Amino acid sequence: MAGKGKKKHPKGKPKKRRAKPLREETREQAAGEEVRPKEELEPAPLSEPLPGETEAIELEGPVDGSVGAEAEPPEEEGEEWGRRLRRGMSRSRRAITMPFTRAAARKAITPEFWTEAEDALIAADAGVACSARIVENAKKRIISEGIRDIEGLKDAFRREVVAMLESFGEPPEPPPERPRVIFIAGVNGVGKTTTAAKIGFLLKEKGNKILFAAADTFRAAGIEQMEMWASRVVAPVVSHQAGGDPAAVVYDSIESAKAKSIDTVLVDTAGRLHTKKNLMEELGKMWRVADRQLPGRPEAILVIDATTGQNGVSQARIFGEVLDVSSIALTKMDGSAKGGVVMAIGMELGIPVAYIGVGEGISDLKPFDPEQYATALF
Amino acid sequence: MFDSLSDRLQGVFAKLRGQGKLTEKDVDAAMREIRMVLLEADVNYKVVKQFVEHVKERAVGEGVTKSVTPAQQVVKIVYDEMVDILGGTQQALKFASHPPSVIMLVGLQGSGKTTAAAKLAVMLRRQGRDPMLVAADIYRPAAVEQLQTLGGQIDVPVAYYRHKSAVAIVEEALREATRTGRDVVILDTAGRLHIDEDMMQELVDIKSSVPPGESLLVVDAMTGQDAVNVALAFLDKVDFDGIILTKMDGDARGGAALSMKSVTGKPIKLASVGEKVNDLEVFHPDRVASRILGMGDIVTLVEKAEDTMTEERARKLEEKLRKHRFDFDDFLEQMEQLRSMGGLSKVLEMVPGMGNVAGTYGLDLDDRRMKRIEAIIQSMTREERQNPHVLNASRRRRVAAGSGTSTQDVNQLVKQFAQMQKLLKQFSGKGGEMGMMKRLFPF
């Protein structure tokens, strides 16, 4: 332990590192990637050369590299849960904090900082267009506010992520009519059944009377899995036989909900690839059955697994053609994936994130908080 | 699944081909577009960087700009590099010299291990082996039931022992396999996070108690940038020999497939391309590369056809095609075979340049429509089947009534059939498939 010590002053290192980024810089410029900055940077009232130009902006404050890696964001309420979210996301947080630690090592914001920041967001699955937009906006903010320290840089990026997430709107409020019916839909293996159970648990804690509809009649043992979860949540479940018509399960569960004055029916649907036309038609039929039976409109939550890549956008678009997808539940945030695709989805389709899940326990799903997500991200 | 990636790349190449001479700037512009296309397809950003650099370097080194066929050369370089990052040639599964061979499947939750295990069993049985499945996922609710149900459907025994640890289950199952003369044992382990130390240790324990001849990491083809982190963590902690890509039948652009080999050094051995139990395919990097670049995958198509078509039937069909006498009876027979090959759209996808034909001509047949078509044809008289042009309005009404469909359905089928006849004539024309390939792709 003593032998290793803490590398507080990696002297000499910055020099060595510098050689490589410089090469990258010339290549990037030769490739003509840096076309935008000029006009964008003109209005910024700075005396020094501007970021994105050939020279760098010097940084102030602590710049020994440890800042980027260690800085703990301020704790808020729900501290324990927030810590777990961050722990999950910090598994490979190095990739996303790398631009900041490098900038700290260089003691300057150099042109490659912006490229690295964009790469970091792409690595978080935010997608090319969305990453570019966040970097662009953060850049404007950093320049106009004259930000010169690592924490300030990070904070600028956090604020951009929050701004982007908030621009997708809020998840819908519960309608006045009863019962409220929420479809839980998504592709195979994203965790629909567990998410249905966990949302049920959350609503039940809030005093809602809930009922599960085991409408995954296709997957071997899909019904059993829903029944097991329902008994953990201690809520009734309506199920038919395996292979039965899922629309009939929806019908029966709504009838049952009306009879028992249930507040919310959670419909656990079978996982299906959005490209399977007949399976999507089946989902559409279930939706129409519910729509006809209800005084109000049913809702749908699309479950997106945090490891999902840009295909998530396609999933959201096509599920959205069949159901009214009003929000997203982002699951499996306890791995090393960042779930950045929800930003790409939101940017294209304007669907907000309602829930975020960080584990297998019944209380590991929580309402989504953009601030908390952004803090955990950077 | 590689369709849209393929479409995008074709666009880039088309732009290149439009130019007689290429300047360095043109190549750079094309590379920037390729970078974008690959990133949007979820290829890992580091792999993309490397890929683009390699292609650029080679393009400069081989003097592409001075070549007389610069565009073709760029495509060739991209193809070579793509085969390279996909893993060169195909790698077969390894089997122990003393049965039973053990194949262990590992992966994250929801990657599709249980389904893949069943599909693998079906594939191995087709190859003349006697597989056994082992339910070693003792954590997920109803996981064991799921495997047992699947085992029942495909008629493969599933070993499971209540109240035992995963290691004990596997050990007991292996003894059982030896006793009952099963020569391959497929272990379906629990899905786990690569960062969950305890769960990863369980895999290490299983591995050391019954060394598997083959450990396969199961990866969802829709995974984004994190795919490589997951793979590297599994590689580091438990090690694996190859990869199974699942859910390849979606519209994901296959970035994970492109990243895996170059990052882990382990080949993709199998790919799951549909929901049915026989929708597991051997993964051929070179063929996938040509599919991505829109050159089709005629070899796989031929192999599939060979699988389902006897030589006798093939000869008869060829004869008919040559004489342009393909009728509804043949169509019916072909449909049966098509169905066992995975449906018409899947077949067309593999034909060079035909990737989009299915959609364009409305030939995208799902099972339900196939059944309806069968009913329509079966409601035709023998004469009508052999000479579709005799089908006038009144006959069509009768056929519709007889098959429980509408006249529109019948009309549509007759129209599609005519189109198909035309299509088939093209194939049977001079030069066969290779001629077709050359006409469509002059490089």
mmCIF file of N, CA and C in Angstrom, chain A residues 99-163:
data_model
loop_
_atom_site.group_PDB
_atom_site.id
_atom_site.type_symbol
_atom_site.label_atom_id
_atom_site.label_comp_id
_atom_site.label_asym_id
_atom_site.label_seq_id
_atom_site.Cartn_x
_atom_site.Cartn_y
_atom_site.Cartn_z
ATOM 1 N N PRO A 99 -12.629 12.799 -20.356
ATOM 2 C CA PRO A 99 -12.310 14.117 -20.917
ATOM 3 C C PRO A 99 -11.926 15.118 -19.828
ATOM 4 N N PHE A 100 -12.591 15.014 -18.673
ATOM 5 C CA PHE A 100 -12.335 15.973 -17.598
ATOM 6 C C PHE A 100 -10.994 15.714 -16.930
ATOM 7 N N THR A 101 -10.710 14.436 -16.689
ATOM 8 C CA THR A 101 -9.421 14.147 -16.063
ATOM 9 C C THR A 101 -8.281 14.532 -17.012
ATOM 10 N N ARG A 102 -8.497 14.302 -18.285
ATOM 11 C CA ARG A 102 -7.456 14.675 -19.251
ATOM 12 C C ARG A 102 -7.278 16.181 -19.309
ATOM 13 N N ALA A 103 -8.425 16.877 -19.324
ATOM 14 C CA ALA A 103 -8.349 18.333 -19.350
ATOM 15 C C ALA A 103 -7.603 18.813 -18.117
ATOM 16 N N ALA A 104 -7.861 18.148 -16.989
ATOM 17 C CA ALA A 104 -7.191 18.518 -15.747
ATOM 18 C C ALA A 104 -5.686 18.291 -15.887
ATOM 19 N N ALA A 105 -5.341 17.174 -16.513
ATOM 20 C CA ALA A 105 -3.924 16.874 -16.679
ATOM 21 C C ALA A 105 -3.259 17.883 -17.611
ATOM 22 N N ARG A 106 -3.994 18.289 -18.627
ATOM 23 C CA ARG A 106 -3.443 19.265 -19.570
ATOM 24 C C ARG A 106 -3.453 20.669 -18.995
ATOM 25 N N LYS A 107 -4.227 20.832 -17.927
ATOM 26 C CA LYS A 107 -4.431 22.138 -17.305
ATOM 27 C C LYS A 107 -5.043 23.125 -18.298
ATOM 28 N N ALA A 108 -5.792 22.622 -19.249
ATOM 29 C CA ALA A 108 -6.360 23.520 -20.258
ATOM 30 C C ALA A 108 -7.507 22.852 -21.002
ATOM 31 N N ILE A 109 -8.400 23.692 -21.523
ATOM 32 C CA ILE A 109 -9.429 23.175 -22.430
ATOM 33 C C ILE A 109 -8.863 23.267 -23.833
ATOM 34 N N THR A 110 -8.534 22.144 -24.384
ATOM 35 C CA THR A 110 -7.952 22.117 -25.726
ATOM 36 C C THR A 110 -9.012 21.628 -26.704
ATOM 37 N N PRO A 111 -8.774 21.764 -27.996
ATOM 38 C CA PRO A 111 -9.782 21.325 -28.964
ATOM 39 C C PRO A 111 -10.168 19.859 -28.766
ATOM 40 N N GLU A 112 -9.193 19.044 -28.377
ATOM 41 C CA GLU A 112 -9.547 17.623 -28.250
ATOM 42 C C GLU A 112 -10.501 17.356 -27.090
ATOM 43 N N PHE A 113 -10.581 18.323 -26.158
ATOM 44 C CA PHE A 113 -11.534 18.144 -25.066
ATOM 45 C C PHE A 113 -12.952 17.951 -25.607
ATOM 46 N N TRP A 114 -13.315 18.735 -26.596
ATOM 47 C CA TRP A 114 -14.684 18.650 -27.141
ATOM 48 C C TRP A 114 -14.904 17.325 -27.853
ATOM 49 N N THR A 115 -13.882 16.883 -28.587
ATOM 50 C CA THR A 115 -14.004 15.585 -29.261
ATOM 51 C C THR A 115 -14.136 14.469 -28.238
ATOM 52 N N GLU A 116 -13.306 14.563 -27.195
ATOM 53 C CA GLU A 116 -13.357 13.525 -26.163
ATOM 54 C C GLU A 116 -14.700 13.518 -25.440
ATOM 55 N N ALA A 117 -15.219 14.730 -25.203
ATOM 56 C CA ALA A 117 -16.513 14.819 -24.526
ATOM 57 C C ALA A 117 -17.601 14.183 -25.386
ATOM 58 N N GLU A 118 -17.505 14.420 -26.697
ATOM 59 C CA GLU A 118 -18.502 13.832 -27.596
ATOM 60 C C GLU A 118 -18.370 12.309 -27.608
ATOM 61 N N ASP A 119 -17.133 11.831 -27.675
ATOM 62 C CA ASP A 119 -16.905 10.379 -27.628
ATOM 63 C C ASP A 119 -17.473 9.783 -26.347
ATOM 64 N N ALA A 120 -17.271 10.505 -25.235
ATOM 65 C CA ALA A 120 -17.736 9.997 -23.947
ATOM 66 C C ALA A 120 -19.251 9.843 -23.951
ATOM 67 N N LEU A 121 -19.946 10.815 -24.532
ATOM 68 C CA LEU A 121 -21.406 10.728 -24.579
ATOM 69 C C LEU A 121 -21.851 9.626 -25.538
ATOM 70 N N ILE A 122 -21.112 9.483 -26.640
ATOM 71 C CA ILE A 122 -21.428 8.391 -27.567
ATOM 72 C C ILE A 122 -21.232 7.052 -26.853
ATOM 73 N N ALA A 123 -20.168 6.976 -26.048
ATOM 74 C CA ALA A 123 -19.906 5.750 -25.293
ATOM 75 C C ALA A 123 -21.017 5.466 -24.287
ATOM 76 N N ALA A 124 -21.757 6.506 -23.897
ATOM 77 C CA ALA A 124 -22.878 6.321 -22.979
ATOM 78 C C ALA A 124 -24.157 6.017 -23.755
ATOM 79 N N ASP A 125 -24.045 5.781 -25.058
ATOM 80 C CA ASP A 125 -25.176 5.437 -25.928
ATOM 81 C C ASP A 125 -26.124 6.584 -26.220
ATOM 82 N N ALA A 126 -25.644 7.824 -26.056
ATOM 83 C CA ALA A 126 -26.530 8.956 -26.316
ATOM 84 C C ALA A 126 -26.741 9.176 -27.824
ATOM 85 N N GLY A 127 -25.942 8.511 -28.642
ATOM 86 C CA GLY A 127 -26.110 8.661 -30.092
ATOM 87 C C GLY A 127 -25.316 9.843 -30.633
ATOM 88 N N VAL A 128 -25.030 9.811 -31.915
ATOM 89 C CA VAL A 128 -24.153 10.816 -32.510
ATOM 90 C C VAL A 128 -24.789 12.211 -32.470
ATOM 91 N N ALA A 129 -26.018 12.316 -32.950
ATOM 92 C CA ALA A 129 -26.657 13.629 -33.054
ATOM 93 C C ALA A 129 -26.867 14.249 -31.681
ATOM 94 N N CYS A 130 -27.363 13.429 -30.749
ATOM 95 C CA CYS A 130 -27.671 13.923 -29.412
ATOM 96 C C CYS A 130 -26.386 14.344 -28.684
ATOM 97 N N SER A 131 -25.334 13.538 -28.831
ATOM 98 C CA SER A 131 -24.055 13.868 -28.188
ATOM 99 C C SER A 131 -23.518 15.178 -28.731
ATOM 100 N N ALA A 132 -23.617 15.321 -30.044
ATOM 101 C CA ALA A 132 -23.108 16.544 -30.658
ATOM 102 C C ALA A 132 -23.868 17.758 -30.111
ATOM 103 N N ARG A 133 -25.179 17.603 -29.965
ATOM 104 C CA ARG A 133 -25.957 18.740 -29.491
ATOM 105 C C ARG A 133 -25.598 19.118 -28.045
ATOM 106 N N ILE A 134 -25.435 18.083 -27.195
ATOM 107 C CA ILE A 134 -25.092 18.377 -25.801
ATOM 108 C C ILE A 134 -23.744 19.094 -25.725
ATOM 109 N N VAL A 135 -22.776 18.584 -26.512
ATOM 110 C CA VAL A 135 -21.447 19.205 -26.488
ATOM 111 C C VAL A 135 -21.531 20.646 -26.986
ATOM 112 N N GLU A 136 -22.271 20.838 -28.047
ATOM 113 C CA GLU A 136 -22.412 22.168 -28.629
ATOM 114 C C GLU A 136 -22.976 23.166 -27.613
ATOM 115 N N ASN A 137 -24.054 22.735 -26.956
ATOM 116 C CA ASN A 137 -24.686 23.614 -25.972
ATOM 117 C C ASN A 137 -23.789 23.856 -24.766
ATOM 118 N N ALA A 138 -23.123 22.792 -24.324
ATOM 119 C CA ALA A 138 -22.235 22.941 -23.167
ATOM 120 C C ALA A 138 -21.100 23.897 -23.512
ATOM 121 N N LYS A 139 -20.640 23.801 -24.736
ATOM 122 C CA LYS A 139 -19.544 24.657 -25.194
ATOM 123 C C LYS A 139 -19.965 26.123 -25.124
ATOM 124 N N LYS A 140 -21.160 26.398 -25.643
ATOM 125 C CA LYS A 140 -21.672 27.772 -25.599
ATOM 126 C C LYS A 140 -21.713 28.262 -24.158
ATOM 127 N N ARG A 141 -22.235 27.428 -23.308
ATOM 128 C CA ARG A 141 -22.393 27.801 -21.910
ATOM 129 C C ARG A 141 -21.029 28.064 -21.265
ATOM 130 N N ILE A 142 -20.093 27.171 -21.527
ATOM 131 C CA ILE A 142 -18.773 27.277 -20.920
ATOM 132 C C ILE A 142 -18.073 28.566 -21.369
ATOM 133 N N ILE A 143 -18.245 28.869 -22.637
ATOM 134 C CA ILE A 143 -17.586 30.066 -23.149
ATOM 135 C C ILE A 143 -18.276 31.336 -22.641
ATOM 136 N N SER A 144 -19.603 31.350 -22.721
ATOM 137 C CA SER A 144 -20.287 32.595 -22.334
ATOM 138 C C SER A 144 -20.187 32.830 -20.828
ATOM 139 N N GLU A 145 -20.085 31.759 -20.043
ATOM 140 C CA GLU A 145 -19.993 31.958 -18.595
ATOM 141 C C GLU A 145 -18.543 32.016 -18.136
ATOM 142 N N GLY A 146 -17.629 31.856 -19.076
ATOM 143 C CA GLY A 146 -16.207 31.945 -18.739
ATOM 144 C C GLY A 146 -15.763 30.903 -17.726
ATOM 145 N N ILE A 147 -16.283 29.711 -17.874
ATOM 146 C CA ILE A 147 -15.957 28.645 -16.907
ATOM 147 C C ILE A 147 -14.512 28.192 -17.094
ATOM 148 N N ARG A 148 -13.803 28.073 -15.958
ATOM 149 C CA ARG A 148 -12.377 27.791 -16.039
ATOM 150 C C ARG A 148 -11.930 26.665 -15.102
ATOM 151 N N ASP A 149 -12.852 25.974 -14.473
ATOM 152 C CA ASP A 149 -12.403 24.906 -13.573
ATOM 153 C C ASP A 149 -13.132 23.604 -13.894
ATOM 154 N N ILE A 150 -12.525 22.498 -13.503
ATOM 155 C CA ILE A 150 -13.039 21.175 -13.849
ATOM 156 C C ILE A 150 -14.460 20.970 -13.346
ATOM 157 N N GLU A 151 -14.698 21.339 -12.077
ATOM 158 C CA GLU A 151 -16.053 21.143 -11.549
ATOM 159 C C GLU A 151 -17.056 21.951 -12.359
ATOM 160 N N GLY A 152 -16.638 23.138 -12.739
ATOM 161 C CA GLY A 152 -17.508 24.004 -13.537
ATOM 162 C C GLY A 152 -17.820 23.375 -14.887
ATOM 163 N N LEU A 153 -16.807 22.755 -15.498
ATOM 164 C CA LEU A 153 -17.004 22.098 -16.793
ATOM 165 C C LEU A 153 -18.022 20.970 -16.657
ATOM 166 N N LYS A 154 -17.780 20.151 -15.635
ATOM 167 C CA LYS A 154 -18.686 19.023 -15.411
ATOM 168 C C LYS A 154 -20.097 19.521 -15.181
ATOM 169 N N ASP A 155 -20.179 20.579 -14.363
ATOM 170 C CA ASP A 155 -21.484 21.098 -14.023
ATOM 171 C C ASP A 155 -22.201 21.611 -15.272
ATOM 172 N N ALA A 156 -21.452 22.216 -16.184
ATOM 173 C CA ALA A 156 -22.050 22.708 -17.425
ATOM 174 C C ALA A 156 -22.639 21.545 -18.215
ATOM 175 N N PHE A 157 -21.892 20.456 -18.277
ATOM 176 C CA PHE A 157 -22.406 19.282 -18.993
ATOM 177 C C PHE A 157 -23.627 18.698 -18.291
ATOM 178 N N ARG A 158 -23.551 18.648 -16.948
ATOM 179 C CA ARG A 158 -24.702 18.142 -16.199
ATOM 180 C C ARG A 158 -25.947 18.962 -16.514
ATOM 181 N N ARG A 159 -25.774 20.282 -16.496
ATOM 182 C CA ARG A 159 -26.937 21.141 -16.725
ATOM 183 C C ARG A 159 -27.511 20.946 -18.128
ATOM 184 N N GLU A 160 -26.619 20.688 -19.094
ATOM 185 C CA GLU A 160 -27.107 20.432 -20.452
ATOM 186 C C GLU A 160 -27.900 19.141 -20.524
ATOM 187 N N VAL A 161 -27.388 18.109 -19.827
ATOM 188 C CA VAL A 161 -28.099 16.829 -19.824
ATOM 189 C C VAL A 161 -29.472 17.004 -19.173
ATOM 190 N N VAL A 162 -29.501 17.722 -18.057
ATOM 191 C CA VAL A 162 -30.778 17.956 -17.371
ATOM 192 C C VAL A 162 -31.723 18.731 -18.292
ATOM 193 N N ALA A 163 -31.195 19.772 -18.918
ATOM 194 C CA ALA A 163 -32.027 20.586 -19.805
ATOM 195 C C ALA A 163 -32.603 19.733 -20.924
#
